[in-house]
Amino acid sequence: MTDKVKVATVSLAGCFGCHMSLLDIDERLAELVERVTFDRSPFTDKKILGECDIGIVEGGVCNAENVEVLREFRRRCRTLVAMGACAINGGVPAMRNSFSVRECIGESYVRGIGVEDPQVPDDPELPLLLDQVHPVHEVVRIDYFLPGCPPPADTIWAFFTALLEGRDPTYSYRQIHYD
Amino acid sequence: MSVLIVDGREIEFEPPATIIEACNKAGVYLPHLCWRPDFSPHGSCRVCTVRANGREVAACITAAEDGMRVENTADDIVEKRKTLLSMLFVEGNHVCPACEKSGNCQLQAVAYYHGVTAPTLTYFYPPRPLDASHPDVVIDLNRCILCELCVRASRQSDGKNVFSIGGRGIDAHLVVNSETGRLGDSELDIDDRAAHICPVGAILPRRGAFQTPIGRRKYDIDPIDVAGDASEGET
Ligand code: SF4
Ligand code: SF4
């Protein structure tokens, strides 16, 4: 048990699509869990992050909590991976970057189509939004990037197998795409 | 006949020719974005940078000379190209998952060819407008890489003057030549070559989107050295 590689995963400003794609490695999951054990991850529902070998981050950084979690991942994970378009360049959530936070909130909660009883959510538990969505490498150092929206399961598998064998991942032509 | 030595391989060419013309005729792929064989070269994207007789030059605007030694695939040249490509990505807003050109886009294709997993420079997120005033064509300047192909196509093929580049440096941007600055008030016609030549998803003819699904598009199948330049008008 203890010689298993410890992996943590998290979804920041993402849609969980990358996590779904990870699950899409299908029966190879059985092979994967022979070699790795999941620490904090939506798969385990553990909330506390331990010392890990590999940290996988889906999604960009859109609020104060994302920044905190990302920094913690960098502190506790030896190898940190940006998984998917949003982690790499902000992705679709970063399309809000040409608007102010006020405009975005206004559109969603005040003036938007179908909004009833308009009010801006202000519960103190809600993390504050950043003025723009940022890719994770602008906040912490990233060791590897897995492109795709989401990265195909085969790309994720190529990544895992390489890393577990102690080599730098390489990808075939069709394993790299940005959409 | 003169001879060019590209990565140690001799190729023959008929002068006058630029390095990229000589390579193109001989079937040697030299990465490029703003160059097309049937337009005058523009030399702006710099993606065709090679080392010719020891000097780094843009192959589309440098004359090939007899006996010239050209390095096209040297590691440091490839690294420089990757940086140039990364700069093109971060200077605009390229959200490929939300772009109908994805898979048929030449910027993507050249980046794929070079194995770029991610541009790791700081993203600019510049505010760029979208012009949907034309009934048949949309312009999304978030994706414009200022290659000037539309400018040249309008002038050199269509006999019009619909586009030009205004501003300098980071403020450079595509300008539409009409009273209002809007595409809908310009002379652009859907049958113009300028409406179809954009190598990225900036100028998009309407009503043709996603005819070929993502995953089965030109550069999803073959790399650009095999598949060739972005097809005109394919979105
Ligand atoms: S123009 Fe090309 S690189 Fe830019 S978003 Fe569209 S597909 Fe991606
Ligand atoms: S709109 Fe397209 S063709 Fe015109 S300069 Fe921009 S990228 Fe080039």
Short mmCIF file of C-alpha atoms and ligand atoms in Angstrom, two decimals:
data_model
loop_
_atom_site.label_atom_id
_atom_site.label_comp_id
_atom_site.label_asym_id
_atom_site.label_seq_id
_atom_site.Cartn_x
_atom_site.Cartn_y
_atom_site.Cartn_z
CA MET A 1 0.00 0.00 0.00
CA THR A 2 2.61 2.52 1.01
CA ASP A 3 4.70 2.17 -2.15
CA LYS A 4 1.80 3.33 -4.28
CA VAL A 5 2.15 6.66 -6.06
CA LYS A 6 -0.01 9.27 -4.38
CA VAL A 7 -2.16 11.34 -6.71
CA ALA A 8 -4.37 14.31 -5.85
CA THR A 9 -6.76 15.95 -8.28
CA VAL A 10 -8.91 19.05 -8.14
CA SER A 11 -11.28 21.00 -10.35
CA LEU A 12 -10.94 24.77 -9.97
CA ALA A 13 -12.71 26.95 -12.58
CA GLY A 14 -13.51 23.95 -14.75
CA CYS A 15 -16.56 21.89 -15.61
CA PHE A 16 -15.34 18.45 -14.40
CA GLY A 17 -15.08 17.39 -18.04
CA CYS A 18 -11.37 16.66 -17.61
CA HIS A 19 -12.11 14.46 -14.63
CA MET A 20 -14.72 12.65 -16.69
CA SER A 21 -12.12 12.13 -19.38
CA LEU A 22 -9.75 10.67 -16.79
CA LEU A 23 -12.47 8.18 -15.89
CA ASP A 24 -12.78 7.51 -19.60
CA ILE A 25 -9.58 5.47 -19.53
CA ASP A 26 -12.16 2.78 -18.68
CA GLU A 27 -10.76 -0.63 -17.77
CA ARG A 28 -7.27 0.84 -17.58
CA LEU A 29 -8.52 2.41 -14.35
CA ALA A 30 -8.03 -1.00 -12.74
CA GLU A 31 -4.43 -0.97 -13.88
CA LEU A 32 -4.04 2.60 -12.65
CA VAL A 33 -5.29 1.94 -9.13
CA GLU A 34 -2.82 -0.96 -8.87
CA ARG A 35 -0.12 1.66 -9.12
CA VAL A 36 -1.61 4.78 -7.59
CA THR A 37 -3.75 5.80 -4.68
CA PHE A 38 -5.92 8.90 -4.73
CA ASP A 39 -5.51 11.49 -2.00
CA ARG A 40 -7.67 14.64 -2.10
CA SER A 41 -9.80 14.33 -5.20
CA PRO A 42 -13.45 14.49 -6.26
CA PHE A 43 -13.07 10.70 -6.65
CA THR A 44 -12.39 10.20 -2.94
CA ASP A 45 -14.16 13.22 -1.49
CA LYS A 46 -11.22 13.72 0.88
CA LYS A 47 -11.06 17.38 1.82
CA ILE A 48 -7.55 17.51 3.28
CA LEU A 49 -4.56 17.38 1.00
CA GLY A 50 -1.62 15.24 2.12
CA GLU A 51 1.92 15.04 0.71
CA CYS A 52 1.52 13.75 -2.84
CA ASP A 53 3.66 12.66 -5.76
CA ILE A 54 1.41 13.98 -8.50
CA GLY A 55 -1.15 16.77 -8.36
CA ILE A 56 -3.54 17.22 -11.26
CA VAL A 57 -5.34 20.52 -11.66
CA GLU A 58 -8.36 20.99 -13.87
CA GLY A 59 -9.68 24.49 -14.48
CA GLY A 60 -8.22 27.95 -14.30
CA VAL A 61 -8.21 30.32 -11.37
CA CYS A 62 -11.33 32.48 -11.04
CA ASN A 63 -11.68 33.23 -7.32
CA ALA A 64 -9.73 33.61 -4.09
CA GLU A 65 -10.36 30.03 -3.03
CA ASN A 66 -8.96 28.70 -6.32
CA VAL A 67 -5.72 30.59 -5.64
CA GLU A 68 -5.45 29.17 -2.13
CA VAL A 69 -6.14 25.59 -3.22
CA LEU A 70 -3.75 25.84 -6.16
CA ARG A 71 -0.95 27.14 -3.94
CA GLU A 72 -1.57 24.31 -1.51
CA PHE A 73 -1.37 21.80 -4.36
CA ARG A 74 1.96 23.29 -5.39
CA ARG A 75 3.26 23.07 -1.81
CA ARG A 76 2.22 19.45 -1.31
CA CYS A 77 2.63 17.84 -4.73
CA ARG A 78 6.06 17.02 -6.10
CA THR A 79 4.84 17.11 -9.69
CA LEU A 80 2.05 19.46 -10.65
CA VAL A 81 0.07 19.05 -13.86
CA ALA A 82 -2.27 21.47 -15.63
CA MET A 83 -4.99 19.32 -17.18
CA GLY A 84 -7.15 20.74 -19.96
CA ALA A 85 -7.77 24.01 -21.79
CA CYS A 86 -9.07 25.96 -18.78
CA ALA A 87 -6.06 25.18 -16.59
CA ILE A 88 -3.78 26.00 -19.51
CA ASN A 89 -5.26 29.26 -20.78
CA GLY A 90 -8.38 30.01 -18.75
CA GLY A 91 -10.57 28.41 -21.41
CA VAL A 92 -14.24 29.20 -21.75
CA PRO A 93 -14.52 30.76 -18.23
CA ALA A 94 -11.84 33.27 -19.29
CA MET A 95 -14.20 34.56 -21.97
CA ARG A 96 -15.52 36.75 -19.16
CA ASN A 97 -12.17 38.54 -19.10
CA SER A 98 -13.31 41.17 -21.56
CA PHE A 99 -16.03 42.21 -19.14
CA SER A 100 -15.87 43.64 -15.63
CA VAL A 101 -16.94 41.51 -12.67
CA ARG A 102 -19.78 43.98 -12.13
CA GLU A 103 -21.03 43.38 -15.68
CA CYS A 104 -20.79 39.59 -15.29
CA ILE A 105 -22.60 39.52 -11.95
CA GLY A 106 -25.19 41.91 -13.31
CA GLU A 107 -25.83 39.66 -16.29
CA SER A 108 -26.15 36.53 -14.13
CA TYR A 109 -28.05 37.76 -11.10
CA VAL A 110 -29.64 41.11 -11.87
CA ARG A 111 -30.47 41.82 -15.52
CA GLY A 112 -30.15 38.36 -17.08
CA ILE A 113 -32.95 36.68 -18.99
CA GLY A 114 -35.30 34.82 -16.66
CA VAL A 115 -33.87 36.30 -13.44
CA GLU A 116 -36.54 36.63 -10.76
CA ASP A 117 -36.02 38.49 -7.51
CA PRO A 118 -32.67 39.94 -8.65
CA GLN A 119 -29.98 40.10 -5.96
CA VAL A 120 -26.22 39.80 -5.90
CA PRO A 121 -25.12 36.82 -3.77
CA ASP A 122 -23.06 38.11 -0.87
CA ASP A 123 -22.86 35.27 1.64
CA PRO A 124 -19.53 35.63 3.48
CA GLU A 125 -18.78 31.96 2.71
CA LEU A 126 -18.66 32.64 -1.01
CA PRO A 127 -15.11 33.11 -2.26
CA LEU A 128 -14.50 36.49 -3.87
CA LEU A 129 -14.22 36.51 -7.65
CA LEU A 130 -10.97 37.66 -9.22
CA ASP A 131 -11.25 40.45 -11.75
CA GLN A 132 -10.11 38.00 -14.46
CA VAL A 133 -9.78 34.24 -14.88
CA HIS A 134 -6.15 33.14 -15.14
CA PRO A 135 -4.32 30.00 -16.23
CA VAL A 136 -2.72 28.10 -13.37
CA HIS A 137 0.87 28.62 -14.57
CA GLU A 138 0.47 32.34 -13.91
CA VAL A 139 0.02 31.57 -10.20
CA VAL A 140 2.33 28.60 -9.51
CA ARG A 141 5.03 26.66 -11.33
CA ILE A 142 3.60 23.85 -13.46
CA ASP A 143 5.62 20.79 -14.48
CA TYR A 144 3.43 19.33 -17.23
CA PHE A 145 0.57 20.46 -19.43
CA LEU A 146 -2.13 18.17 -20.82
CA PRO A 147 -3.97 20.03 -23.59
CA GLY A 148 -7.51 19.37 -24.77
CA CYS A 149 -11.08 20.27 -23.88
CA PRO A 150 -11.00 17.75 -22.39
CA PRO A 151 -7.70 15.97 -23.01
CA PRO A 152 -8.58 12.60 -24.59
CA ALA A 153 -8.42 9.58 -22.28
CA ASP A 154 -5.54 8.22 -24.38
CA THR A 155 -3.54 11.38 -23.80
CA ILE A 156 -4.15 11.12 -20.06
CA TRP A 157 -3.16 7.47 -20.14
CA ALA A 158 0.01 8.23 -22.14
CA PHE A 159 0.83 10.81 -19.51
CA PHE A 160 0.28 8.49 -16.54
CA THR A 161 2.15 5.54 -17.99
CA ALA A 162 5.17 7.69 -18.84
CA LEU A 163 5.28 9.33 -15.44
CA LEU A 164 4.84 6.05 -13.57
CA GLU A 165 7.68 4.59 -15.61
CA GLY A 166 9.81 7.57 -14.72
CA ARG A 167 10.06 9.05 -18.21
CA ASP A 168 9.01 12.39 -19.62
CA PRO A 169 5.64 12.01 -21.34
CA THR A 170 5.58 12.09 -25.13
CA TYR A 171 2.45 12.14 -27.24
CA SER A 172 1.55 11.00 -30.72
CA TYR A 173 0.26 13.63 -33.18
CA ARG A 174 -3.39 12.84 -32.56
CA GLN A 175 -3.02 12.92 -28.80
CA ILE A 176 -2.43 16.67 -28.78
CA HIS A 177 -5.29 18.98 -29.59
CA TYR A 178 -6.68 22.14 -28.09
CA ASP A 179 -10.40 21.49 -28.55
CA MET B 1 19.46 25.55 -61.86
CA SER B 2 20.83 26.57 -58.49
CA VAL B 3 21.12 24.49 -55.37
CA LEU B 4 19.97 25.13 -51.80
CA ILE B 5 21.18 22.88 -48.98
CA VAL B 6 18.32 22.43 -46.51
CA ASP B 7 19.29 20.49 -43.38
CA GLY B 8 22.01 18.79 -45.39
CA ARG B 9 19.75 17.87 -48.29
CA GLU B 10 20.35 19.47 -51.68
CA ILE B 11 17.33 20.89 -53.45
CA GLU B 12 17.38 22.52 -56.87
CA PHE B 13 15.62 25.79 -57.61
CA GLU B 14 15.19 28.27 -60.42
CA PRO B 15 16.22 31.80 -59.39
CA PRO B 16 14.82 34.22 -58.55
CA ALA B 17 13.06 32.50 -55.67
CA THR B 18 12.74 33.02 -51.95
CA ILE B 19 13.90 30.27 -49.60
CA ILE B 20 10.32 29.27 -48.85
CA GLU B 21 9.40 29.17 -52.56
CA ALA B 22 12.35 26.92 -53.29
CA CYS B 23 11.45 24.60 -50.41
CA ASN B 24 7.76 24.57 -51.30
CA LYS B 25 8.47 23.58 -54.91
CA ALA B 26 10.78 20.80 -53.73
CA GLY B 27 8.18 19.50 -51.28
CA VAL B 28 10.13 20.45 -48.15
CA TYR B 29 7.75 21.69 -45.45
CA LEU B 30 8.75 24.99 -43.95
CA PRO B 31 6.30 26.14 -41.25
CA HIS B 32 4.51 29.39 -42.06
CA LEU B 33 1.31 31.31 -41.38
CA CYS B 34 1.25 34.60 -43.28
CA TRP B 35 2.72 33.21 -46.50
CA ARG B 36 0.77 31.77 -49.43
CA PRO B 37 2.41 30.88 -52.75
CA ASP B 38 0.13 33.12 -54.82
CA PHE B 39 0.46 36.35 -52.82
CA SER B 40 3.35 38.72 -52.32
CA PRO B 41 5.14 37.85 -49.07
CA HIS B 42 4.44 39.88 -45.95
CA GLY B 43 7.08 38.65 -43.50
CA SER B 44 5.05 39.40 -40.38
CA CYS B 45 4.48 36.13 -38.54
CA ARG B 46 8.15 35.08 -38.56
CA VAL B 47 7.15 31.44 -38.16
CA CYS B 48 9.21 30.57 -41.26
CA THR B 49 12.38 31.69 -39.50
CA VAL B 50 15.38 29.56 -40.58
CA ARG B 51 19.12 29.95 -40.29
CA ALA B 52 20.52 30.73 -43.73
CA ASN B 53 24.31 30.82 -44.04
CA GLY B 54 24.47 31.35 -40.28
CA ARG B 55 21.96 34.18 -40.04
CA GLU B 56 18.39 33.93 -38.82
CA VAL B 57 16.01 35.18 -41.47
CA ALA B 58 12.37 34.87 -42.45
CA ALA B 59 12.41 32.40 -45.35
CA CYS B 60 9.46 34.08 -47.11
CA ILE B 61 11.28 37.36 -47.70
CA THR B 62 14.86 36.11 -48.17
CA ALA B 63 16.16 35.26 -51.61
CA ALA B 64 17.55 31.77 -52.04
CA GLU B 65 21.14 31.81 -53.25
CA ASP B 66 23.12 29.13 -54.96
CA GLY B 67 24.95 27.02 -52.38
CA MET B 68 23.11 28.60 -49.44
CA ARG B 69 22.95 26.43 -46.32
CA VAL B 70 19.54 26.51 -44.65
CA GLU B 71 18.78 25.10 -41.19
CA ASN B 72 15.06 24.43 -40.90
CA THR B 73 14.81 21.80 -38.17
CA ALA B 74 17.70 22.74 -35.84
CA ASP B 75 16.59 22.49 -32.20
CA ASP B 76 17.12 26.17 -31.43
CA ILE B 77 15.19 27.24 -34.53
CA VAL B 78 12.30 25.00 -33.55
CA GLU B 79 12.37 26.44 -30.01
CA LYS B 80 12.20 29.97 -31.41
CA ARG B 81 9.23 29.03 -33.56
CA LYS B 82 7.46 27.59 -30.54
CA THR B 83 7.98 30.87 -28.70
CA LEU B 84 6.67 32.83 -31.68
CA LEU B 85 3.59 30.60 -31.81
CA SER B 86 3.05 31.00 -28.08
CA MET B 87 3.19 34.77 -28.48
CA LEU B 88 0.51 34.62 -31.16
CA PHE B 89 -1.72 32.62 -28.82
CA VAL B 90 -1.32 34.83 -25.74
CA GLU B 91 -1.62 38.11 -27.65
CA GLY B 92 -5.14 37.25 -28.78
CA ASN B 93 -8.01 35.34 -27.24
CA HIS B 94 -7.86 31.84 -28.65
CA VAL B 95 -10.53 29.73 -27.01
CA CYS B 96 -10.23 26.78 -29.37
CA PRO B 97 -13.05 24.74 -27.76
CA ALA B 98 -15.42 27.61 -28.62
CA CYS B 99 -14.02 28.35 -32.10
CA GLU B 100 -15.64 27.00 -35.22
CA LYS B 101 -12.30 26.96 -37.06
CA SER B 102 -10.82 24.50 -34.60
CA GLY B 103 -9.31 21.53 -36.39
CA ASN B 104 -9.07 23.47 -39.65
CA CYS B 105 -7.01 26.29 -38.15
CA GLN B 106 -3.49 26.83 -39.35
CA LEU B 107 -2.24 28.44 -36.14
CA GLN B 108 -3.34 25.36 -34.22
CA ALA B 109 -1.91 23.07 -36.87
CA VAL B 110 1.54 24.62 -36.81
CA ALA B 111 1.51 24.48 -33.01
CA TYR B 112 0.45 20.81 -33.08
CA TYR B 113 3.19 20.08 -35.60
CA HIS B 114 5.74 21.50 -33.19
CA GLY B 115 4.29 19.58 -30.25
CA VAL B 116 3.31 22.70 -28.30
CA THR B 117 1.32 21.41 -25.33
CA ALA B 118 0.70 24.87 -23.90
CA PRO B 119 1.83 28.44 -24.40
CA THR B 120 3.36 29.30 -21.02
CA LEU B 121 3.75 33.04 -21.44
CA THR B 122 1.50 35.49 -19.65
CA TYR B 123 -1.88 35.84 -21.34
CA PHE B 124 -2.87 39.34 -22.44
CA TYR B 125 -6.66 38.85 -22.68
CA PRO B 126 -6.93 41.95 -24.85
CA PRO B 127 -10.40 43.40 -25.34
CA ARG B 128 -11.13 42.83 -29.03
CA PRO B 129 -14.37 43.51 -30.88
CA LEU B 130 -16.55 41.24 -32.96
CA ASP B 131 -18.21 42.58 -36.11
CA ALA B 132 -21.40 40.79 -37.13
CA SER B 133 -22.77 43.59 -39.32
CA HIS B 134 -22.27 41.74 -42.63
CA PRO B 135 -25.05 39.37 -43.74
CA ASP B 136 -22.65 36.65 -44.93
CA VAL B 137 -19.40 37.07 -43.00
CA VAL B 138 -18.46 37.56 -39.33
CA ILE B 139 -15.18 38.95 -38.06
CA ASP B 140 -13.99 38.00 -34.60
CA LEU B 141 -10.85 39.99 -33.95
CA ASN B 142 -10.10 37.96 -30.81
CA ARG B 143 -8.53 35.45 -33.17
CA CYS B 144 -6.82 37.74 -35.69
CA ILE B 145 -3.08 37.11 -35.96
CA LEU B 146 -2.47 40.09 -38.27
CA CYS B 147 -1.18 37.91 -41.08
CA GLU B 148 -2.56 40.35 -43.67
CA LEU B 149 -3.75 37.55 -45.94
CA CYS B 150 -7.22 39.12 -46.11
CA VAL B 151 -5.63 42.48 -46.86
CA ARG B 152 -3.63 41.02 -49.74
CA ALA B 153 -6.48 38.84 -51.01
CA SER B 154 -8.80 41.84 -51.19
CA ARG B 155 -6.25 43.94 -53.05
CA GLN B 156 -4.48 41.35 -55.18
CA SER B 157 -7.31 38.91 -55.99
CA ASP B 158 -10.58 40.78 -55.54
CA GLY B 159 -9.46 44.13 -56.91
CA LYS B 160 -10.91 45.82 -53.82
CA ASN B 161 -9.38 47.32 -50.73
CA VAL B 162 -11.59 46.15 -47.91
CA PHE B 163 -9.00 45.53 -45.21
CA SER B 164 -5.82 47.05 -43.84
CA ILE B 165 -3.82 46.94 -40.64
CA GLY B 166 -3.92 50.08 -38.50
CA GLY B 167 -1.96 51.00 -35.37
CA ARG B 168 1.52 49.89 -34.38
CA GLY B 169 3.11 47.26 -32.18
CA ILE B 170 0.71 45.85 -29.64
CA ASP B 171 -1.96 48.31 -30.87
CA ALA B 172 -1.89 46.93 -34.42
CA HIS B 173 -5.33 45.77 -35.49
CA LEU B 174 -7.36 44.93 -38.54
CA VAL B 175 -9.29 47.86 -39.99
CA VAL B 176 -12.26 47.64 -42.33
CA ASN B 177 -12.33 50.20 -45.08
CA SER B 178 -15.85 51.63 -44.92
CA GLU B 179 -17.39 54.88 -43.79
CA THR B 180 -18.50 53.39 -40.48
CA GLY B 181 -15.60 50.94 -40.10
CA ARG B 182 -18.15 48.13 -40.10
CA LEU B 183 -17.89 45.15 -42.40
CA GLY B 184 -21.55 45.36 -43.39
CA ASP B 185 -20.93 48.78 -44.91
CA SER B 186 -17.84 47.67 -46.85
CA GLU B 187 -17.58 46.29 -50.37
CA LEU B 188 -16.85 42.76 -49.14
CA ASP B 189 -18.84 40.12 -50.95
CA ILE B 190 -19.20 36.50 -49.88
CA ASP B 191 -17.64 35.41 -53.19
CA ASP B 192 -14.48 37.44 -52.53
CA ARG B 193 -11.36 35.49 -51.82
CA ALA B 194 -10.79 37.77 -48.82
CA ALA B 195 -13.91 36.31 -47.21
CA HIS B 196 -12.39 32.82 -47.24
CA ILE B 197 -8.64 33.15 -46.90
CA CYS B 198 -8.26 33.73 -43.15
CA PRO B 199 -5.98 30.92 -41.88
CA VAL B 200 -7.52 31.15 -38.40
CA GLY B 201 -11.05 31.69 -37.14
CA ALA B 202 -11.10 35.49 -37.42
CA ILE B 203 -13.01 35.93 -40.71
CA LEU B 204 -15.76 33.36 -40.90
CA PRO B 205 -18.30 32.92 -43.70
CA ARG B 206 -21.69 32.37 -42.11
CA ARG B 207 -23.88 29.29 -42.40
CA GLY B 208 -21.06 26.81 -42.97
CA ALA B 209 -20.06 26.05 -39.39
CA PHE B 210 -19.44 22.54 -38.06
CA GLN B 211 -20.34 20.74 -41.30
CA THR B 212 -17.44 18.49 -40.46
CA PRO B 213 -17.55 17.63 -36.76
CA ILE B 214 -14.67 18.37 -34.40
CA GLY B 215 -12.33 15.40 -34.36
CA ARG B 216 -12.73 14.68 -38.07
CA ARG B 217 -11.30 17.88 -39.45
CA LYS B 218 -8.28 18.50 -41.61
CA TYR B 219 -5.63 18.72 -38.91
CA ASP B 220 -7.37 16.20 -36.66
CA ILE B 221 -6.44 13.64 -39.30
CA ASP B 222 -3.05 14.68 -40.65
CA PRO B 223 -0.30 17.03 -39.55
CA ILE B 224 0.19 20.18 -41.58
CA ASP B 225 3.33 19.01 -43.37
CA VAL B 226 1.09 16.35 -44.94
CA ALA B 227 -2.27 18.17 -45.05
CA GLY B 228 -0.96 21.53 -46.31
CA ASP B 229 -2.23 25.07 -45.66
CA ALA B 230 -5.65 25.77 -44.22
CA SER B 231 -8.28 25.30 -46.93
CA GLU B 232 -9.92 28.52 -47.96
CA GLY B 233 -13.39 28.94 -46.54
CA GLU B 234 -13.45 25.72 -44.59
CA THR B 235 -14.82 26.29 -41.12
S1 SF4 C 1 -8.39 30.73 -34.47
FE1 SF4 C 1 -7.38 28.74 -34.28
S2 SF4 C 1 -6.05 28.96 -32.50
FE2 SF4 C 1 -7.54 30.63 -32.44
S3 SF4 C 1 -9.24 29.89 -31.19
FE3 SF4 C 1 -9.75 29.39 -33.30
S4 SF4 C 1 -8.97 27.31 -33.59
FE4 SF4 C 1 -7.99 28.10 -31.76
S1 SF4 C 2 -8.47 38.55 -40.19
FE1 SF4 C 2 -7.49 36.58 -40.64
S2 SF4 C 2 -6.58 36.89 -42.67
FE2 SF4 C 2 -7.03 38.91 -41.88
S3 SF4 C 2 -5.13 39.59 -40.86
FE3 SF4 C 2 -6.43 38.64 -39.29
S4 SF4 C 2 -5.75 36.51 -39.22
FE4 SF4 C 2 -5.00 37.36 -41.15
#
